[in-house]
mmCIF file of C-alpha atoms and ligand atoms in Angstrom:
data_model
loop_
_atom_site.group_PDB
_atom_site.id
_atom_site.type_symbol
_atom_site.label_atom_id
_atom_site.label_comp_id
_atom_site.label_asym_id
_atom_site.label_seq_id
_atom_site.Cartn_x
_atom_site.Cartn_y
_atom_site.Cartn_z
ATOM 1 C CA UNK Q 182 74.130 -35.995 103.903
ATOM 2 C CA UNK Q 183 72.588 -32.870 101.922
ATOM 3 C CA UNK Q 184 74.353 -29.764 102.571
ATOM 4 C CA UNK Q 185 71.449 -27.704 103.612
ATOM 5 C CA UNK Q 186 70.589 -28.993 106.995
ATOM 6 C CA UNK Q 187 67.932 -28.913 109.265
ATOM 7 C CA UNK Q 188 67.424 -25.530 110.446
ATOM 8 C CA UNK Q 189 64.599 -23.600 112.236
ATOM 9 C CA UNK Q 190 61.805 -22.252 111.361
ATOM 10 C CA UNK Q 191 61.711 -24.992 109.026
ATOM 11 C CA UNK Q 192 59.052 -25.898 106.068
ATOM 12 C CA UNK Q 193 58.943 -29.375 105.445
ATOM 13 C CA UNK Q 194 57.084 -30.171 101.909
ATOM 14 C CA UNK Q 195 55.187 -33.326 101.873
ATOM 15 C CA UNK Q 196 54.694 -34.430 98.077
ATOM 16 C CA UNK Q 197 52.490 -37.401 99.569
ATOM 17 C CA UNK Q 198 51.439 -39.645 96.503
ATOM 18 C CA UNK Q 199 50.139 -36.178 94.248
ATOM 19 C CA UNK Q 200 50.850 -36.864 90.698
ATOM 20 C CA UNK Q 201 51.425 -33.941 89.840
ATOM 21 C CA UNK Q 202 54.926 -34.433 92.690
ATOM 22 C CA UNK Q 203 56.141 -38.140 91.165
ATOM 23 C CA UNK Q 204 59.024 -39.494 89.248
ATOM 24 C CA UNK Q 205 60.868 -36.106 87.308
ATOM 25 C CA UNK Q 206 58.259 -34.137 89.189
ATOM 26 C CA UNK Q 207 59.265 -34.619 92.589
ATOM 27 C CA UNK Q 208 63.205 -33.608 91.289
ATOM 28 C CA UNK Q 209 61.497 -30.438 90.248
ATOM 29 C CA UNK Q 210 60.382 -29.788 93.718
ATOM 30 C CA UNK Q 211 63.484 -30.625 94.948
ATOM 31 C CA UNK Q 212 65.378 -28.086 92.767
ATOM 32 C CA UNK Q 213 62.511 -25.560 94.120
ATOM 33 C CA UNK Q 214 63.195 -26.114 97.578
ATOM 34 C CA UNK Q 215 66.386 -25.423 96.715
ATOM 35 C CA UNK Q 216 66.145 -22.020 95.198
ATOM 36 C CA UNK Q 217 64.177 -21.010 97.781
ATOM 37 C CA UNK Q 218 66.936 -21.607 100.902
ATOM 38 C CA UNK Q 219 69.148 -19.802 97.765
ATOM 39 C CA UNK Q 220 67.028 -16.374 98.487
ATOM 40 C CA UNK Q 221 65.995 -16.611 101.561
ATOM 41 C CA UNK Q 222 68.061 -18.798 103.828
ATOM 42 C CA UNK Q 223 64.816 -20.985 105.190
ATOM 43 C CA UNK Q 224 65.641 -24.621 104.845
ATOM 44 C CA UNK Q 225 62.919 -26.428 103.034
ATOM 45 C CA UNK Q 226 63.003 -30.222 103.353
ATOM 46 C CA UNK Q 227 60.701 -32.442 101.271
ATOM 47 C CA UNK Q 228 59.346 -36.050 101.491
ATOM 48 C CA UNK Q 229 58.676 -37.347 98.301
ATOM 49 C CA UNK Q 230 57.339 -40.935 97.690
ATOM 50 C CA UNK Q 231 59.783 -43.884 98.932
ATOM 51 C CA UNK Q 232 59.876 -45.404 95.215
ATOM 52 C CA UNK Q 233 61.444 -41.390 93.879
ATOM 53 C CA UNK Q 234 63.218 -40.740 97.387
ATOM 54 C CA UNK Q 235 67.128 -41.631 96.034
ATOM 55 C CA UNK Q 236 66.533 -39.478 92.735
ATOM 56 C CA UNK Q 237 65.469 -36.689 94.598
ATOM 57 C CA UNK Q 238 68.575 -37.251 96.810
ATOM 58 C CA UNK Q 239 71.250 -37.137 94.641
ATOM 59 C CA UNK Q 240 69.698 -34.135 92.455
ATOM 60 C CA UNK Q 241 69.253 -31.794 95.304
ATOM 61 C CA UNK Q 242 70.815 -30.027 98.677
ATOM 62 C CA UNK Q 243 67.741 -29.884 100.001
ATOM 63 C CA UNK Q 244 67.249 -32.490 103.286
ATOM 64 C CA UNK Q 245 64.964 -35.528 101.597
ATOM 65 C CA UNK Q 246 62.675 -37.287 104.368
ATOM 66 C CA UNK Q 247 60.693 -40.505 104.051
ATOM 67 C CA UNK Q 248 57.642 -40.204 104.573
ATOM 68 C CA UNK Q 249 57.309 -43.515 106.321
ATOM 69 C CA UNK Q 250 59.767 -46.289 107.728
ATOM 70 C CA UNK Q 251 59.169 -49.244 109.322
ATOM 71 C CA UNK Q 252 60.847 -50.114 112.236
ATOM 72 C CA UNK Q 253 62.332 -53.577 111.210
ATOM 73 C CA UNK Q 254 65.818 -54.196 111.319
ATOM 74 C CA UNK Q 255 68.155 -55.161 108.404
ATOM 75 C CA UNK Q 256 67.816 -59.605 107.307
ATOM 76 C CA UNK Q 257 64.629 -61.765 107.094
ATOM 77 C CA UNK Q 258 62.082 -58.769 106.469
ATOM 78 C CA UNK Q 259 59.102 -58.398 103.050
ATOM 79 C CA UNK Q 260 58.157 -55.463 101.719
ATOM 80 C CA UNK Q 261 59.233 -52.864 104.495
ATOM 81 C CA UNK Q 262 60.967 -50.119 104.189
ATOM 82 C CA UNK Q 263 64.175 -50.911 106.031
ATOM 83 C CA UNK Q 264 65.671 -47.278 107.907
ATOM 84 C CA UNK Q 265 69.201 -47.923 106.957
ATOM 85 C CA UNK Q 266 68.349 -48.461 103.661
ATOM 86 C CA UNK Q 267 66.415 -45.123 103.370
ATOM 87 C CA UNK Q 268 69.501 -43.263 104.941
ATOM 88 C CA UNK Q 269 71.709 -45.157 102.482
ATOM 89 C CA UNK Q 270 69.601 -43.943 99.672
ATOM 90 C CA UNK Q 271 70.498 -40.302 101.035
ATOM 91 C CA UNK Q 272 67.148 -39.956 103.351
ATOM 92 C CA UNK Q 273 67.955 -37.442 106.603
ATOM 93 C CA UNK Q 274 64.673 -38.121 107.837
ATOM 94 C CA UNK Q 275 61.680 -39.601 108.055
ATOM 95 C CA UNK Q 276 58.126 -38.599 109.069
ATOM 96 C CA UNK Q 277 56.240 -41.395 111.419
ATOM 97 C CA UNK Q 278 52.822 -41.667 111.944
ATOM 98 C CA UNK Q 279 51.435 -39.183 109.432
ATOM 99 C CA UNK Q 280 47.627 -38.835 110.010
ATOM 100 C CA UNK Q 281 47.120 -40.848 106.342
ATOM 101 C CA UNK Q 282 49.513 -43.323 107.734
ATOM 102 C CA UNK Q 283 48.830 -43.722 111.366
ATOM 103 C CA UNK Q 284 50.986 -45.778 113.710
ATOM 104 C CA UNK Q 285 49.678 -47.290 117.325
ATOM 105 C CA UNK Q 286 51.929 -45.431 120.205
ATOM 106 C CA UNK Q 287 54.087 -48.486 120.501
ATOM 107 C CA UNK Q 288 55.177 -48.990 117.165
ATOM 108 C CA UNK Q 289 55.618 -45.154 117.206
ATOM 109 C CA UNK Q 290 58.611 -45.561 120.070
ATOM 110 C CA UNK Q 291 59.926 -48.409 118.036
ATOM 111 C CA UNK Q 292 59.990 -46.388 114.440
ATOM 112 C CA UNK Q 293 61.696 -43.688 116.509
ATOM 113 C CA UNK Q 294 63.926 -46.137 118.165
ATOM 114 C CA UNK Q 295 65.006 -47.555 114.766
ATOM 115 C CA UNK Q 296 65.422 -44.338 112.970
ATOM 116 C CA UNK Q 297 67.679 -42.761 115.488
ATOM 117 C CA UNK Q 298 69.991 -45.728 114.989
ATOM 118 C CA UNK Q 299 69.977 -45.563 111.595
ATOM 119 C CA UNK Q 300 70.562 -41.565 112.095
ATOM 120 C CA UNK Q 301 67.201 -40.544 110.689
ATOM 121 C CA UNK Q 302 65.933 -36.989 112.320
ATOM 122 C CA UNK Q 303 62.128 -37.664 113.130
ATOM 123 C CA UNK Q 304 59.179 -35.854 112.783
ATOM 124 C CA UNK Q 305 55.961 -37.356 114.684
ATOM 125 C CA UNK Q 306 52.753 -36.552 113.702
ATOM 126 C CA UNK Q 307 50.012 -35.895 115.637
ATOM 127 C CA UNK Q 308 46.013 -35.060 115.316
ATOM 128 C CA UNK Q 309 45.891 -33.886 118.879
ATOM 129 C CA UNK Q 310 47.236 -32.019 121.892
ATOM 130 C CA UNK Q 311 46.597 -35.047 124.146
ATOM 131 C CA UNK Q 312 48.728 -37.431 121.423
ATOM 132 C CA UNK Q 313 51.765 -34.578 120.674
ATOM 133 C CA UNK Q 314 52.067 -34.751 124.839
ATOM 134 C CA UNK Q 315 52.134 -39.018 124.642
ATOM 135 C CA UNK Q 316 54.525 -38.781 121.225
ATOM 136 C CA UNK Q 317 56.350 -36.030 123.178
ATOM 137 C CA UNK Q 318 57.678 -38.896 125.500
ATOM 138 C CA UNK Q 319 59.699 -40.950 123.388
ATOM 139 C CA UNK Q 320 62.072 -37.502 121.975
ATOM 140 C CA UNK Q 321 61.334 -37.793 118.866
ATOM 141 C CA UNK Q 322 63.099 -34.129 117.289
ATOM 142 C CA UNK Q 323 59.954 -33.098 116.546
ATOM 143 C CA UNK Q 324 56.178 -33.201 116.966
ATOM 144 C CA UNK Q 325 53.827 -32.148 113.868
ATOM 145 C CA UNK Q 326 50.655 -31.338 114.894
ATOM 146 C CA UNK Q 327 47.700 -31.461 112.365
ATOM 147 C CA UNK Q 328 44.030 -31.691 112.574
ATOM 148 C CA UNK Q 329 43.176 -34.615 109.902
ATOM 149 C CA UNK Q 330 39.898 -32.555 108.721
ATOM 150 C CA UNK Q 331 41.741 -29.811 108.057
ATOM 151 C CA UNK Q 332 44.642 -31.175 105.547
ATOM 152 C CA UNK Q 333 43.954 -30.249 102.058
ATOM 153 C CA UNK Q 334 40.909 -27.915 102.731
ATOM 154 C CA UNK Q 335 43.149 -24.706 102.346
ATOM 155 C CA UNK Q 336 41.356 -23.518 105.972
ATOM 156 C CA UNK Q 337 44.609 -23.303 107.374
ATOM 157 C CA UNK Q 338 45.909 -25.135 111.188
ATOM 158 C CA UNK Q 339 46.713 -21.578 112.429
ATOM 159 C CA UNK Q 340 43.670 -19.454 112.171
ATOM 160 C CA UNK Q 341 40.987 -22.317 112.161
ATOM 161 C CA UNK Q 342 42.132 -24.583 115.607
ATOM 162 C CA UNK Q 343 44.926 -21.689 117.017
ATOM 163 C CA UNK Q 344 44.443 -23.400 120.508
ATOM 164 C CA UNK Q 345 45.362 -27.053 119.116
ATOM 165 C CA UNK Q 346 48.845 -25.613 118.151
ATOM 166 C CA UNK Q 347 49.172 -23.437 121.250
ATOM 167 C CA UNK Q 348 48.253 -26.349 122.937
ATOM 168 C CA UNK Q 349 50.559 -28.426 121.255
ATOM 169 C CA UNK Q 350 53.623 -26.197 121.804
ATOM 170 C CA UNK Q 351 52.780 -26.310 125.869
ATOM 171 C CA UNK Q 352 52.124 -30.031 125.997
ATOM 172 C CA UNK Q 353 55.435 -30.853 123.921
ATOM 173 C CA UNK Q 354 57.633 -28.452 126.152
ATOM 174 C CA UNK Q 355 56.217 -28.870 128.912
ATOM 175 C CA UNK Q 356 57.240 -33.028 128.437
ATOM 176 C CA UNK Q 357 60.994 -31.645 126.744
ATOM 177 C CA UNK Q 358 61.815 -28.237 125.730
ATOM 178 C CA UNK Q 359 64.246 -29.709 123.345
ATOM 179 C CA UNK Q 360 61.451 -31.550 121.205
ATOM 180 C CA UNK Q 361 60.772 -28.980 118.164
ATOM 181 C CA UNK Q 362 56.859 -28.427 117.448
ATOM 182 C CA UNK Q 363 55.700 -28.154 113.834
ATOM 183 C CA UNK Q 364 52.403 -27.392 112.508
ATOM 184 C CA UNK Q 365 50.558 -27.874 109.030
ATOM 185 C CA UNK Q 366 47.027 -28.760 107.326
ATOM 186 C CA UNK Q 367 45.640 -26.014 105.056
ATOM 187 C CA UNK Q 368 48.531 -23.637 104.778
ATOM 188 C CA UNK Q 369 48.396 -21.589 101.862
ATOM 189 C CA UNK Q 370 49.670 -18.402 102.256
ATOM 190 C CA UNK Q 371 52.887 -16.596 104.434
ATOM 191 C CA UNK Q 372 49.860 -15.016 106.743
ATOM 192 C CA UNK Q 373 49.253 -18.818 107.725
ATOM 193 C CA UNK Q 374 53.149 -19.407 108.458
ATOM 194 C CA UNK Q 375 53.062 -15.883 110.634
ATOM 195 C CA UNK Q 376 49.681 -16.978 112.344
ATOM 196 C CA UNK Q 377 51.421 -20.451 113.214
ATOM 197 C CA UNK Q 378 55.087 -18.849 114.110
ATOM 198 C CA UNK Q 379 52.974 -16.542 116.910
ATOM 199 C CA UNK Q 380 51.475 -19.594 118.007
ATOM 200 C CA UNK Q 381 55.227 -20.882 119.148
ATOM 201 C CA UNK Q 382 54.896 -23.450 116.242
ATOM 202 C CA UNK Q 383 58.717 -23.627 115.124
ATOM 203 C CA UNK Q 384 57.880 -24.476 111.223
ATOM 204 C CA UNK Q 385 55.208 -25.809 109.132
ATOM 205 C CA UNK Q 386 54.481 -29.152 107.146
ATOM 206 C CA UNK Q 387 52.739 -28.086 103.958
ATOM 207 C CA UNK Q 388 51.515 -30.166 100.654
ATOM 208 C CA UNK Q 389 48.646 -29.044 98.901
ATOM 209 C CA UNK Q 390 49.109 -25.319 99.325
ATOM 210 C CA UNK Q 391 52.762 -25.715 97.092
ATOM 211 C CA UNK Q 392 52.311 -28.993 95.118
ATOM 212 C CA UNK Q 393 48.922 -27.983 93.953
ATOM 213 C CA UNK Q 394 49.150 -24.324 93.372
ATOM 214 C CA UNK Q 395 49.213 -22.987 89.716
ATOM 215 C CA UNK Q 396 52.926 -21.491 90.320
ATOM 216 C CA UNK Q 397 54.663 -24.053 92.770
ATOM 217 C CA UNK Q 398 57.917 -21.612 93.237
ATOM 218 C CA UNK Q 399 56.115 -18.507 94.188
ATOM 219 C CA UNK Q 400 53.961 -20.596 96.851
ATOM 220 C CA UNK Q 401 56.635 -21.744 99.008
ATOM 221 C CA UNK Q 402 58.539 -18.657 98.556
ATOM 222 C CA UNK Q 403 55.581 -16.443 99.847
ATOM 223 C CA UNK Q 404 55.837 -19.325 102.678
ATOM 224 C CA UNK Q 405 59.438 -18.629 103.302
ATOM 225 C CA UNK Q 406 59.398 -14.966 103.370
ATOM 226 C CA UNK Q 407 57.204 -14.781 106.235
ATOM 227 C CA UNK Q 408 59.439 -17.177 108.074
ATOM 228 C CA UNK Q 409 62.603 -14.486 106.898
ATOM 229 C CA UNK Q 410 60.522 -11.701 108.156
ATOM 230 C CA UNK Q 411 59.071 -13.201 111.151
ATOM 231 C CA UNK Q 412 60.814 -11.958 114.386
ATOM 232 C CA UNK Q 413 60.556 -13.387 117.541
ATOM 233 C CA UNK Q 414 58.904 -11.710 120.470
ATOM 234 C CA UNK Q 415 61.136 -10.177 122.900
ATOM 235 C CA UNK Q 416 61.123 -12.250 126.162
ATOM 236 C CA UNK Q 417 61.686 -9.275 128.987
ATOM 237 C CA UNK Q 418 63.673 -10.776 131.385
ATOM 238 C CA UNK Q 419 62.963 -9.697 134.810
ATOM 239 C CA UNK Q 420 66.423 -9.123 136.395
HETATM 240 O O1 G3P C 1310 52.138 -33.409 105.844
HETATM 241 C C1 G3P C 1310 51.507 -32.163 105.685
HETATM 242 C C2 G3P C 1310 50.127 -32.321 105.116
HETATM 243 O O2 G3P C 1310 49.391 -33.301 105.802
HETATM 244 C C3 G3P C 1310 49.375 -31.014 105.079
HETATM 245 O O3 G3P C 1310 48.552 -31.083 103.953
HETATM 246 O O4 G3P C 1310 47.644 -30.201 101.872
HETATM 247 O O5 G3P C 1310 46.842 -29.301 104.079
HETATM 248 O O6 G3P C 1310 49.158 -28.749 103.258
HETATM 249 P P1 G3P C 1310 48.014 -29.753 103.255
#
């Protein structure tokens, strides 16, 4: 269990298979992510490739997700990735369904079913408003949405499609307000994470905008200051 946990807003780092984010690499991340909660209190979990996820564990505070499971259960079972065995390795969590590994909607439930009793926090993904509300359904703790064509082109979620994540953030509450609503695909900058915060996004998934960029630290803490700064609106509440 890391001892930064899962707080909101929330960036969750995706190293995906970047080689520039593998083996000693993705430990470097880690130790990133963890200076960063240091000065600014935002929690930043990352999801580095299964075969790296139980060195990243045990070097880092910072809450490690997979970024896949399947959901088989422990005995006769080939090359899965069991859930218990990722929590044993030190995973918290796991995303399902990312848009470069899509899942149909029934073996979404079951991935959810099977991380939640292997204590895995979830993180759906989703590539539209229609499939966050479906996702939604089966409480996962949280729905990521992000437009495929968008991840990796830098145009970021927030200012290109605005109405996919406000749309998102109505279809998820309006299923269960207790379901958290992430978006990501093309966020660079903290003016993305602001844009997607005013949206009612509750955090971001980010890669390329931190793995790739020439100083990895100062991305995601530009990312994690605007979260700091970021202040909610004030909801007047008619008496
Ligand atoms: O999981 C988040 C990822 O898909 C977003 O990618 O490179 O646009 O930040 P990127």
């Amino acid at each position: 269990m890391s001892a930064i946990i899962i707080r909101y807003p929330l960036i969750l780092l995706n190293l995906k298979t970047y080689e520039e984010a593998m083996g000693p690499r993705a430990i470097e991340f880690a130790k990133i992510a963890e200076r960063v909660y240091e000065k600014t209190g935002i929690t930043v979990a990352l999801a580095p490739q299964a075969v790296d996820l139980q060195a990243v564990a045990e070097s880092t505070e910072a809450p490690v997700f997979a970024q896949h499971i399947d959901p088989v259960k422990p005995g006769k079972g080939t090359g899965h990735i069991l859930p218990e065995a990722m929590a044993e390795a030190g995973c918290e969590g796991t995303l399902i369904s990312h848009s470069e590994r899509p899942l149909p909607l029934e073996v979404i439930e079951a991935t959810i079913k099977r991380a939640r009793e292997a204590d895995l926090y979830t993180v759906v993904c989703a590539d539209t408003v229609e499939k966050s509300r479906r996702v939604a359904a089966h409480s996962p703790d949280a729905v990521a949405i992000e437009p495929p064509e968008l991840i990796g082109s830098g145009i970021p979620v927030s200012k290109a499609q605005p109405e996919i994540v406000r749309g998102a953030v109505g279809a998820v509450k309006g299923v269960n307000s207790k379901v958290r609503v992430l978006c990501g695909a093309g966020i660079t900058d903290g003016e993305d994470v602001t844009a997607a915060l005013e949206l009612g996004a509750e955090g971001i998934l980010v890669a390329s905008g931190v793995v790739k960029a020439k100083d990895p630290q100062a991305a995601l803490m530009d990312l994690a200051r605007a979260m700091q700064r970021w202040k909610p609106p004030v909801v007047d509440v008619v008496g």
